GROMACS .gro file of C-alpha atoms in nm:
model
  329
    1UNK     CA    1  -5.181   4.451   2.293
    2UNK     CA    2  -5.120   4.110   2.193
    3UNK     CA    3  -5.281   3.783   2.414
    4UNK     CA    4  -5.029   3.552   2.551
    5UNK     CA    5  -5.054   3.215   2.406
    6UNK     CA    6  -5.133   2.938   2.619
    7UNK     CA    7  -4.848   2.781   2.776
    8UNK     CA    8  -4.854   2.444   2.618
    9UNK     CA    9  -4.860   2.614   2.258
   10UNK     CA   10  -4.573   2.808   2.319
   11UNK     CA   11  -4.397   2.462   2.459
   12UNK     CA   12  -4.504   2.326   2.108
   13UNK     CA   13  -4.339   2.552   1.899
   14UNK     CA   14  -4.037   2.584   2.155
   15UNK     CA   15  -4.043   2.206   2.073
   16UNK     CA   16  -4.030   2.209   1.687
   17UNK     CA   17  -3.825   2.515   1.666
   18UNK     CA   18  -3.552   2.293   1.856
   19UNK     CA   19  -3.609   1.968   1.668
   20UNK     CA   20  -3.566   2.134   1.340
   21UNK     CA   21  -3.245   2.290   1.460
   22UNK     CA   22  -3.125   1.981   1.540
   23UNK     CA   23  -3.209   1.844   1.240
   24UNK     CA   24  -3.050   2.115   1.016
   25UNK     CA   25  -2.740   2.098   1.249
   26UNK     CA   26  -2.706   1.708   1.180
   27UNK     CA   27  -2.758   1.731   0.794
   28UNK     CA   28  -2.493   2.059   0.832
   29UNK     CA   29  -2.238   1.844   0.944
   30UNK     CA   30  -2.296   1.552   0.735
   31UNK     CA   31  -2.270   1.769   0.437
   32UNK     CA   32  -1.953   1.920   0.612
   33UNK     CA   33  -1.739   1.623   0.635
   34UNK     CA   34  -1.436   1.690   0.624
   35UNK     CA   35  -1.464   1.996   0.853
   36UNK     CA   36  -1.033   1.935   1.006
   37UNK     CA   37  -0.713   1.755   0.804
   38UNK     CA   38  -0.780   1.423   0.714
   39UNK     CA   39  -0.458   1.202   0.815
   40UNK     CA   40  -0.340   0.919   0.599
   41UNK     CA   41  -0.130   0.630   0.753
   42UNK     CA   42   0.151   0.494   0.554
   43UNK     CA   43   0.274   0.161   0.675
   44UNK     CA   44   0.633   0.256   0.523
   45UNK     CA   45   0.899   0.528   0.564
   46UNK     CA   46   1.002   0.866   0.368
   47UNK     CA   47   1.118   0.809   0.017
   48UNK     CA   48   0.905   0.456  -0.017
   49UNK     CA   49   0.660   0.377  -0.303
   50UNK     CA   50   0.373   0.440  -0.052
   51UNK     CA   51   0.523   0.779   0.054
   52UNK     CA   52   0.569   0.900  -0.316
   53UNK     CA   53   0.194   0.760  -0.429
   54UNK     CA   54   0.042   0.934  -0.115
   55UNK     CA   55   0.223   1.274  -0.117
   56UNK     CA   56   0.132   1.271  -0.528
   57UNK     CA   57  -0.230   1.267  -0.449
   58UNK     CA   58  -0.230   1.404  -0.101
   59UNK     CA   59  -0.205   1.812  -0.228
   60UNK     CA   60  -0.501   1.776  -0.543
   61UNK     CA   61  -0.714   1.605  -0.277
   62UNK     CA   62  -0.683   1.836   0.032
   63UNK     CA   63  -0.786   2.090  -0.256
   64UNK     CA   64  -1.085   1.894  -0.351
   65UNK     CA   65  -1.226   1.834   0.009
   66UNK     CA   66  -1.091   2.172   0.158
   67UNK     CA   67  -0.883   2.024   0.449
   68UNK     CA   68  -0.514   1.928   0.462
   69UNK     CA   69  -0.404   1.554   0.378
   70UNK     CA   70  -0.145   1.443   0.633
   71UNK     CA   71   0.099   1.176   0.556
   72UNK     CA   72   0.162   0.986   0.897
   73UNK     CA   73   0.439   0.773   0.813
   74UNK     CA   74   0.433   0.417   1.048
   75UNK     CA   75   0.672   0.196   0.932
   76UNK     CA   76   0.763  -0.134   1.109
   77UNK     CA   77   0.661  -0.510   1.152
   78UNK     CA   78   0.570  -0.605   0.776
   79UNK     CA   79   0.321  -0.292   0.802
   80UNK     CA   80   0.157  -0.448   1.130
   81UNK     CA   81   0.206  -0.144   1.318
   82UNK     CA   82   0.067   0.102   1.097
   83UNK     CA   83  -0.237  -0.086   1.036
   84UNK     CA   84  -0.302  -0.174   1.410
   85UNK     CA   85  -0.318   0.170   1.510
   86UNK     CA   86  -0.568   0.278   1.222
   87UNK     CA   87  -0.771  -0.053   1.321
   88UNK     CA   88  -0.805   0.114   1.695
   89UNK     CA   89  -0.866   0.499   1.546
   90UNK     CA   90  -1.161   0.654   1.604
   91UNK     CA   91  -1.399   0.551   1.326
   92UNK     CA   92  -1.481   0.950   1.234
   93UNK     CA   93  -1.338   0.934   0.909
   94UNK     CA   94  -1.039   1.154   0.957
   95UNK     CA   95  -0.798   0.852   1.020
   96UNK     CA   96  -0.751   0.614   0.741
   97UNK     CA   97  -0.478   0.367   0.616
   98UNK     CA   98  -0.306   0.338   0.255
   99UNK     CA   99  -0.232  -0.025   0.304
  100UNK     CA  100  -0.027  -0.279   0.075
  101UNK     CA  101  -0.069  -0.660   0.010
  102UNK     CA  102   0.042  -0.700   0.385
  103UNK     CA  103  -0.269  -0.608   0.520
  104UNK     CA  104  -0.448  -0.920   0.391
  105UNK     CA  105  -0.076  -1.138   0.362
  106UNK     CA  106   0.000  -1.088   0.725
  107UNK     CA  107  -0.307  -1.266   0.888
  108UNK     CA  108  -0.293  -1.510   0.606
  109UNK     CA  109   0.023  -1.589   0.782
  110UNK     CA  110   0.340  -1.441   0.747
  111UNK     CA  111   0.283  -1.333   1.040
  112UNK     CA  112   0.262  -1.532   1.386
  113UNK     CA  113   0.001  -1.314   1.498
  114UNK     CA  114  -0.124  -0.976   1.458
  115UNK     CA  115  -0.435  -0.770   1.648
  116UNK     CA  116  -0.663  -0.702   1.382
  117UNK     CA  117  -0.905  -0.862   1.159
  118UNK     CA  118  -0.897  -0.730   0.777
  119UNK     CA  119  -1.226  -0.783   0.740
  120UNK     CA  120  -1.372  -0.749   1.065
  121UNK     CA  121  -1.157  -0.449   1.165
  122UNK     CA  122  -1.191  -0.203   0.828
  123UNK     CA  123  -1.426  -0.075   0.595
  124UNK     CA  124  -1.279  -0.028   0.233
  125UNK     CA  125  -1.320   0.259   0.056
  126UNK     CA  126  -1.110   0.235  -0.235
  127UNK     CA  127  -0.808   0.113  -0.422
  128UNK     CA  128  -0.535   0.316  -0.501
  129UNK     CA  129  -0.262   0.198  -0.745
  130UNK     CA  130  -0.013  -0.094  -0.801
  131UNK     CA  131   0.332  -0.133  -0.926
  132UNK     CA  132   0.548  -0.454  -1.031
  133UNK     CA  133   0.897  -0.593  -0.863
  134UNK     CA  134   1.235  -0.569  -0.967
  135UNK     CA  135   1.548  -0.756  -0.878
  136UNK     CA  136   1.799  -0.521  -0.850
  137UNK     CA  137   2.187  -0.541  -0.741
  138UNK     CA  138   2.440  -0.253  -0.731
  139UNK     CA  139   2.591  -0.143  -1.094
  140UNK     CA  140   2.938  -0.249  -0.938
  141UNK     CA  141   2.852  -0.576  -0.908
  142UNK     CA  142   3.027  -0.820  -1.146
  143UNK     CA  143   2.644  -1.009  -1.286
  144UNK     CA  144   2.528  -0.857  -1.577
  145UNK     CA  145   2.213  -1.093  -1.615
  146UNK     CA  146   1.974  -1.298  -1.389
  147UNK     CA  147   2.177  -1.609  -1.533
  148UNK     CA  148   2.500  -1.490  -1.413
  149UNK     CA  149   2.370  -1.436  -1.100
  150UNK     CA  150   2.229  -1.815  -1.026
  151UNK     CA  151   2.568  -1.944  -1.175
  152UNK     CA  152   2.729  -1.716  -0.912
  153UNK     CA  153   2.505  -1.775  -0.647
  154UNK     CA  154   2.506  -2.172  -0.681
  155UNK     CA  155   2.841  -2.236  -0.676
  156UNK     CA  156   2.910  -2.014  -0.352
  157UNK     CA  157   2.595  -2.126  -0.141
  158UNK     CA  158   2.522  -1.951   0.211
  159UNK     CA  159   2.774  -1.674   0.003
  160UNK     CA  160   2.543  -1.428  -0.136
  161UNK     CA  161   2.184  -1.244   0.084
  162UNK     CA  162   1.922  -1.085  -0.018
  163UNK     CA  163   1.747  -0.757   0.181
  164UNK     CA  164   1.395  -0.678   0.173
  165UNK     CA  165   1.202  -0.392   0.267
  166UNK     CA  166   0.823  -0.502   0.211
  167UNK     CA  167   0.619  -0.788   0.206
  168UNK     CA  168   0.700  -0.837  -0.134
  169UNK     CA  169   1.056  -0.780  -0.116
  170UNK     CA  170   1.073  -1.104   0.139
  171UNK     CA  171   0.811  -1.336  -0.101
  172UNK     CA  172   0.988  -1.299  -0.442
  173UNK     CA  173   1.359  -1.340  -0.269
  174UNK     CA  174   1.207  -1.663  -0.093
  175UNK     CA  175   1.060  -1.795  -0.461
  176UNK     CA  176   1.365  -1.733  -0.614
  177UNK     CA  177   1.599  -1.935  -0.389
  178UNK     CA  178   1.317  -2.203  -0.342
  179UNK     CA  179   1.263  -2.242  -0.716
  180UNK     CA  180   1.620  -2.207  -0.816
  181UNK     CA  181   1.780  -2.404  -0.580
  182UNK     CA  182   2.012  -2.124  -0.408
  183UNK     CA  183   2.110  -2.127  -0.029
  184UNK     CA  184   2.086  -1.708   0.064
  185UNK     CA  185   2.045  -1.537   0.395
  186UNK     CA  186   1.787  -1.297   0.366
  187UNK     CA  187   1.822  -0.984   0.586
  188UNK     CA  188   1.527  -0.775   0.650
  189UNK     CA  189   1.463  -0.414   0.703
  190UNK     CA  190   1.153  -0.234   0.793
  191UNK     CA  191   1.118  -0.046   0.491
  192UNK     CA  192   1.301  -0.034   0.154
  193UNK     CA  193   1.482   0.312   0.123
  194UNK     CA  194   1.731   0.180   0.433
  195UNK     CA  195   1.777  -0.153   0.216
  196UNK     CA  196   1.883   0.029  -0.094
  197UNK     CA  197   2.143   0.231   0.101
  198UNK     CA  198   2.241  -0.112   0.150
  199UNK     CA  199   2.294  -0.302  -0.132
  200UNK     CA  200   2.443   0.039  -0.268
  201UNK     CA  201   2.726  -0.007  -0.001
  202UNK     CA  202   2.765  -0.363  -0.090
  203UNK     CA  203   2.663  -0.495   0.229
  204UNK     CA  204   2.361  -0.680   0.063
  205UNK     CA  205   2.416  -0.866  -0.252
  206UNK     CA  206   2.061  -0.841  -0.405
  207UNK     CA  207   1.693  -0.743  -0.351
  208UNK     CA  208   1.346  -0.738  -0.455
  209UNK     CA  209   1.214  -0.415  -0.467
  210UNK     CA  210   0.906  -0.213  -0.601
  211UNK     CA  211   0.970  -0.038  -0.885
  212UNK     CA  212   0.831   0.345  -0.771
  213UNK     CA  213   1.115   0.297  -0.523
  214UNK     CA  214   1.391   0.197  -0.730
  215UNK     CA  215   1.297   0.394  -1.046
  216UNK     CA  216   1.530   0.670  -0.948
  217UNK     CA  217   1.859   0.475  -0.875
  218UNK     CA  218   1.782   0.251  -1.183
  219UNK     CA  219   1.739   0.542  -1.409
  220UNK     CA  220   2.083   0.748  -1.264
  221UNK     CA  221   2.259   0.374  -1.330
  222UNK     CA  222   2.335   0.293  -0.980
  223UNK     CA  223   2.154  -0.006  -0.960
  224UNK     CA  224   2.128  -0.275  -1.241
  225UNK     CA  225   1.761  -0.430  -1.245
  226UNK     CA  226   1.764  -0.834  -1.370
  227UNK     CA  227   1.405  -0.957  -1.374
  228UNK     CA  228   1.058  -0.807  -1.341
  229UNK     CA  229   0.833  -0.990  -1.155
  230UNK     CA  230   0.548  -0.949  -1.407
  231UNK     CA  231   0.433  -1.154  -1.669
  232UNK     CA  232   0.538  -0.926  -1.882
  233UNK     CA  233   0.818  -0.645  -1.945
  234UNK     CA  234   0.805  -0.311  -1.764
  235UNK     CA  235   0.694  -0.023  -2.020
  236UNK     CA  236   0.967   0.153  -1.852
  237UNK     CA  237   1.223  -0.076  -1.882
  238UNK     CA  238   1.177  -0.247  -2.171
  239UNK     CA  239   1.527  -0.416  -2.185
  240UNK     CA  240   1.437  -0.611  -1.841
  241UNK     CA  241   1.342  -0.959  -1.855
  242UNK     CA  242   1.009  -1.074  -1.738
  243UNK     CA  243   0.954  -1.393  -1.480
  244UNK     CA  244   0.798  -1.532  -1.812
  245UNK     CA  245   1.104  -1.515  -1.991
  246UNK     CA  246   1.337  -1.660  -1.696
  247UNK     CA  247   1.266  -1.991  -1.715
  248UNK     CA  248   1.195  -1.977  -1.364
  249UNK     CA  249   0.906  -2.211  -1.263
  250UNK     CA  250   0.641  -2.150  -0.995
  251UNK     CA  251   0.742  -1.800  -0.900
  252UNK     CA  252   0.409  -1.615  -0.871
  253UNK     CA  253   0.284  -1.318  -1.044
  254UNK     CA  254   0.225  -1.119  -0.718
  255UNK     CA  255   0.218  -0.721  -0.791
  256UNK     CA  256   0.251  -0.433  -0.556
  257UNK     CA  257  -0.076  -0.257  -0.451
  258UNK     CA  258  -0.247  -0.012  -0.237
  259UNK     CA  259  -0.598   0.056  -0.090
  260UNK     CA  260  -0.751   0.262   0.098
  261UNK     CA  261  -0.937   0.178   0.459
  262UNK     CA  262  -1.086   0.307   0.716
  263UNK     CA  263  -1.179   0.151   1.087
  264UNK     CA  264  -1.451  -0.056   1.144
  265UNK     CA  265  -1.771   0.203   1.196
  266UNK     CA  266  -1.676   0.476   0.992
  267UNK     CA  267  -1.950   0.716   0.838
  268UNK     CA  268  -2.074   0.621   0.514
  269UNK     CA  269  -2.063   0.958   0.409
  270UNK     CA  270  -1.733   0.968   0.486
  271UNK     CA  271  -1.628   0.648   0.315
  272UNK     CA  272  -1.838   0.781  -0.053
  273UNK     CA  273  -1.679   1.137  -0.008
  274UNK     CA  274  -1.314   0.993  -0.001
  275UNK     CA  275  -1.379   0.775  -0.290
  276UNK     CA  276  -1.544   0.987  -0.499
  277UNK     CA  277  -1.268   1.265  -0.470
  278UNK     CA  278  -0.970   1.005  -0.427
  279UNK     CA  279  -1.127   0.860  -0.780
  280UNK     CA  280  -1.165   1.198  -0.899
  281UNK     CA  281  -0.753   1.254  -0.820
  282UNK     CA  282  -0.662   0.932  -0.952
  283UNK     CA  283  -0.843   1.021  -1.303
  284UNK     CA  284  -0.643   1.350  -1.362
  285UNK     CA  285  -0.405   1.328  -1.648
  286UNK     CA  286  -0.177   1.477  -1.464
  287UNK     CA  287  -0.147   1.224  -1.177
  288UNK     CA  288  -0.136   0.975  -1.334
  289UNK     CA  289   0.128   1.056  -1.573
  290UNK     CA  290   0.363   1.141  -1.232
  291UNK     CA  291   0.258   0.800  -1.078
  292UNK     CA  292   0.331   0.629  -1.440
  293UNK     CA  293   0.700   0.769  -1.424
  294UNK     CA  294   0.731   0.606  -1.066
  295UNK     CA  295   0.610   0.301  -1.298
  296UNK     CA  296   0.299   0.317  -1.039
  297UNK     CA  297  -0.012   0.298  -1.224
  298UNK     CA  298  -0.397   0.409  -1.049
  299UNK     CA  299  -0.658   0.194  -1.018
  300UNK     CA  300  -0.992   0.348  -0.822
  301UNK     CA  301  -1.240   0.142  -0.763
  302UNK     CA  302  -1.605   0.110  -0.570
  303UNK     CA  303  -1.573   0.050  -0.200
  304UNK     CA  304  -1.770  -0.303  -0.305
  305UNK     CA  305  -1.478  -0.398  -0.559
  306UNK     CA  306  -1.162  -0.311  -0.307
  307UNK     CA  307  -1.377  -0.593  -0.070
  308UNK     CA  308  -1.407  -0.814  -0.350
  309UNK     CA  309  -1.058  -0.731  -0.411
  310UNK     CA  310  -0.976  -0.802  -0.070
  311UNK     CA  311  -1.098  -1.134  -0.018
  312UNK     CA  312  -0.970  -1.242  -0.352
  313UNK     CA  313  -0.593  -1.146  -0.204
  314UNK     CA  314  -0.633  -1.348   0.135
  315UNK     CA  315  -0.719  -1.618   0.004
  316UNK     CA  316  -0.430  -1.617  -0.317
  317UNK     CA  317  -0.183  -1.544  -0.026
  318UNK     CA  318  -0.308  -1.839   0.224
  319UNK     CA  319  -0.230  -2.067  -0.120
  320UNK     CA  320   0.123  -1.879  -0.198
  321UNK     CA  321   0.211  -1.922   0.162
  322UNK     CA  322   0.061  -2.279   0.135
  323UNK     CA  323   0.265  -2.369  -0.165
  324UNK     CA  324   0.568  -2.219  -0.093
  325UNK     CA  325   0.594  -2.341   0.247
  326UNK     CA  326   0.620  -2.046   0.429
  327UNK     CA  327   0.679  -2.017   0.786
  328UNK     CA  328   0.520  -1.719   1.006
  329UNK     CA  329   0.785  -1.478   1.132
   0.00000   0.00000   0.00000
């Protein structure tokens, strides 16, 4: 028959029999993250550039972490509300946002005033992809090229408007009647799909878009794109001029991007899992040749290069917004 240990060594090993459990429960989860879907925020609607790019990678990476990738699309206020809400999420890692330019442009101010910080507010974990703008007006419109356009434009001011459904959209449309001296009304819609319905009825005249969005109704010839916003011409549309080539002075090279953030607090663990498999994604042949033919192309980073990245933007837009006069909406 056995002796009964003492009392206080039983209360020892009780002790470290429950620390280590603890311990190997912690690590457990850790290693576990994800362990439910993972939702993704889109600050525009079905059909946009950031719905395409994020349904793309969404089905490879819910295969590479195990979980389902939800697209939560948020469109409205220049973005705002979208990235508000991921700003207040619970920092666990299973909220984050795919945000554009807006998140840094907005504070910088085109808007009056919005309730987050981007730097206080998020932690980055990667970037995603970019894409150029087009200016784009229905194939049943009589201008052929971006000169007939101006001609047209200039001798019928306060005629002709201009939609935009992004950020960008509402920048380049503002440089180009600044810089070329046209009076247009520009008439804003929360995201660009609902504009291209638009100017394909003829109730708009012109727009700005991003390419991924346009790509479609470009290549079945029912819009007619006039200028690229890029420095140079798009590999996918060779035949369009660039801003270089317009003659056009002072309108900024600005291009279309997306990154990836979480809120403020969020695991580290969970921050270098999404980036490395995100990365991973973004790598594939495969993906990147279906972002390419949206004329989207990836660019993953480090979580320390989308901050870099990030800071570099602010403070470009503060000067474009500077320099171009713009006033906060």
């Amino acid at each position: 028959m056995s002796r009964a240990q003492p009392p206080s060594v039983r209360s020892t090993f009780r002790c470290l029999a429950v620390t280590l459990l603890l311990g190997l429960a912690a690590l457990g989860s850790q290693a576990q993250y994800p362990n439910r879907p993972v939702r993704i925020v889109a600050p525009f609607g079905p059909g946009s550039a950031s719905d395409s790019l994020l349904r793309i990678v969404a089905e490879p990476l819910a295969a590479a972490i195990g979980q389902s990738v939800v697209v939560d699309n948020r469109p409205g206020a220049l973005t705002a509300l979208a990235t508000e809400y991921v700003a207040k999420a619970a920092p666990d890692g299973y909220t984050v946002l795919a945000a554009t330019n807006s998140i840094v442009a907005n504070p910088a101010g085109i808007l009056r005033s919005v309730n987050y910080d981007p730097f206080k507010d998020f932690v980055p974990i990667t970037r995603l992809a970019g894409t150029t703008y087009v200016l784009v007006v229905a194939a049943d419109q009589p201008w052929k090229t971006l000169s007939e356009l101006l001609t047209h434009a200039r001798a019928n001011p306060g005629q002709l408007n201009y939609a935009s459904g992004n950020l960008g959209g509402m920048l380049y449309g503002g440089m180009l009647a600044k810089t070329a001296g046209l009076e247009m009304v520009h008439v804003p819609f929360k995201s660009t799909p609902p504009a291209l319905l638009e100017l394909l009825a003829g109730r708009v005249h012109m727009m700005f878009t991003d390419l991924a969005t346009a790509v479609g109704q470009i290549k079945a010839g029912k819009v007619r794109p006039l200028l690229a916003s890029s420095a140079q011409r798009s590999p996918l549309f060779p035949e369009v001029p660039s801003i270089a080539e317009s003659g056009l002075k002072g309108i900024a090279d600005m291009p279309a991007w997306w990154a990836l953030y979480g809120p403020a607090g969020m695991p580290k663990e969970a921050v270098e899992r999404l980036n490395r498999e995100i990365t991973a994604v973004l790598q594939r042949a495969e993906v990147r040749a279906r972002l390419l033919a949206l004329g989207i192309e990836a660019t993953p980073s480090t979580s320390d290069a989308l901050a870099a990245f990030t800071l570099e933007q602010s403070r470009a837009y503060v000067r474009l917004i500077k320099e171009f006069g713009i006033q906060p909406e």
